[in-house]
Amino acid sequence: MARFITVGAAQSGPIARSETRGDVIARLIDQMREAHARGCDLVVFTECALTSFFPHWFMEDDDEIESYFESELPNPATQPLFDEAVKLGIGFHLGFAELAIEEGEKRRFNSSVLVGSDGQIIGKYRKIHLPGHVEHRPGDPFQNLEKRYFEVGNLGFRTWRAFGGVLGMCICNDRRWPETYRVLGLRGAEMILLGYNTPDNIPELPELDRLCDFHNQLSLQAGAYQNGSWVVAVAKAGVEEGVSQIGGTSIIAPSGEVVAIAETMGDELIVHRCDLDLTKPYKEHIFNFAKHRRVEHYGPIAQQAEAIPPD
Ligand code: CDT
């Protein structure tokens, strides 16, 4: 029997620092309603979708930092989004800054959740590849302080049976790393959901600025093809608090082809009806891991490779 997920990738335009959670949730609900009207089973929101991307500026005060975090989901501010999902019968993916208490310790993660059309959380992911730095860099036009505000995620790369398929999540910088897709691929991912906040300039590597869009697409398309998976990649686009970010929200087929891409730098929904069986030529033939992948012949890898000095 054919298996389809109609997915909406809900790009966010800039979110001003002054916007409240209520303001942002109203924007997300508008996009969710549009997704429903266009036949979506699932709508995908971006990384840290509820606020400005605050790692772009330096803060020292814990109360100020934590004002950008959610200590539970849903909470009073986000409940209307969950309620709307149930009312419409649509699932969603939401990136958010998570404040957790684990073994009595306060911990901060850059996280995402996959929520079913019943409003229940199906799965959670905590970002593993945190870019940037810990210390303030006063000379830079903007900061990239994810390593200051977040810990490395401790939930691994996981997949869930949902929406009639097998879905996985990763977040922003994770998408540049082949390991991300490969682990999700090994866990059977047929669709990978992710959000990103990507500046269109890198203060320490200006020679790469012209390649920002290309490297985004290159990573997404290679990850999709080499693991035979749909990839739904959702940007926070445009100039936000002085930081210019790429757009390019896109839906990538398991062939590696881009089947839908955003045209603006604002709030914009793109939609595609994804046939999960289009994963089969790749998963069952070209990249049939059991049949063709030969890790035992690759030579020293991972920790082993790090322990061995170069020739
Ligand atoms: N949010 C996030 O992970 N951003 C990073 C910026 C790195 S600049 C090359 C990203 O990989 O897009």
Short mmCIF file of C-alpha atoms and ligand atoms in Angstrom, two decimals, residues 47 53 56 110 127 129-132 144 146 171-176 196-199 201-202, ligand 1:
data_model
loop_
_atom_site.label_atom_id
_atom_site.label_comp_id
_atom_site.label_asym_id
_atom_site.label_seq_id
_atom_site.Cartn_x
_atom_site.Cartn_y
_atom_site.Cartn_z
CA GLU A 47 15.38 25.62 15.27
CA PHE A 53 18.22 33.21 17.84
CA HIS A 56 23.97 35.61 18.40
CA ASN A 110 19.04 23.12 21.96
CA LYS A 127 21.39 18.98 19.35
CA HIS A 129 26.97 19.31 17.03
CA LEU A 130 27.02 22.71 18.73
CA PRO A 131 28.90 25.28 16.65
CA GLY A 132 30.65 28.41 17.82
CA ASN A 144 27.92 32.35 17.84
CA GLU A 146 25.88 28.00 21.31
CA ILE A 171 19.23 20.38 14.31
CA CYS A 172 21.06 22.94 12.19
CA ASN A 173 24.83 22.33 12.40
CA ASP A 174 24.14 18.56 12.68
CA ARG A 175 23.09 18.70 9.02
CA ARG A 176 26.65 19.38 7.90
CA TYR A 196 18.41 25.95 11.11
CA ASN A 197 19.57 29.49 11.93
CA THR A 198 22.48 30.06 9.57
CA PRO A 199 24.16 33.44 9.12
CA ASN A 201 28.56 35.39 6.76
CA ILE A 202 31.14 33.78 8.98
N1 CDT B 1 22.50 27.24 14.53
C1 CDT B 1 23.58 26.69 13.93
O1 CDT B 1 23.96 25.54 14.21
N2 CDT B 1 24.24 27.46 13.04
C2 CDT B 1 25.44 27.04 12.40
C3 CDT B 1 26.31 28.20 12.08
C4 CDT B 1 27.65 27.76 11.67
S1 CDT B 1 28.40 28.90 10.64
C5 CDT B 1 29.15 27.84 9.47
C6 CDT B 1 25.20 26.25 11.12
O2 CDT B 1 25.82 25.20 10.95
O3 CDT B 1 24.43 26.68 10.27
#
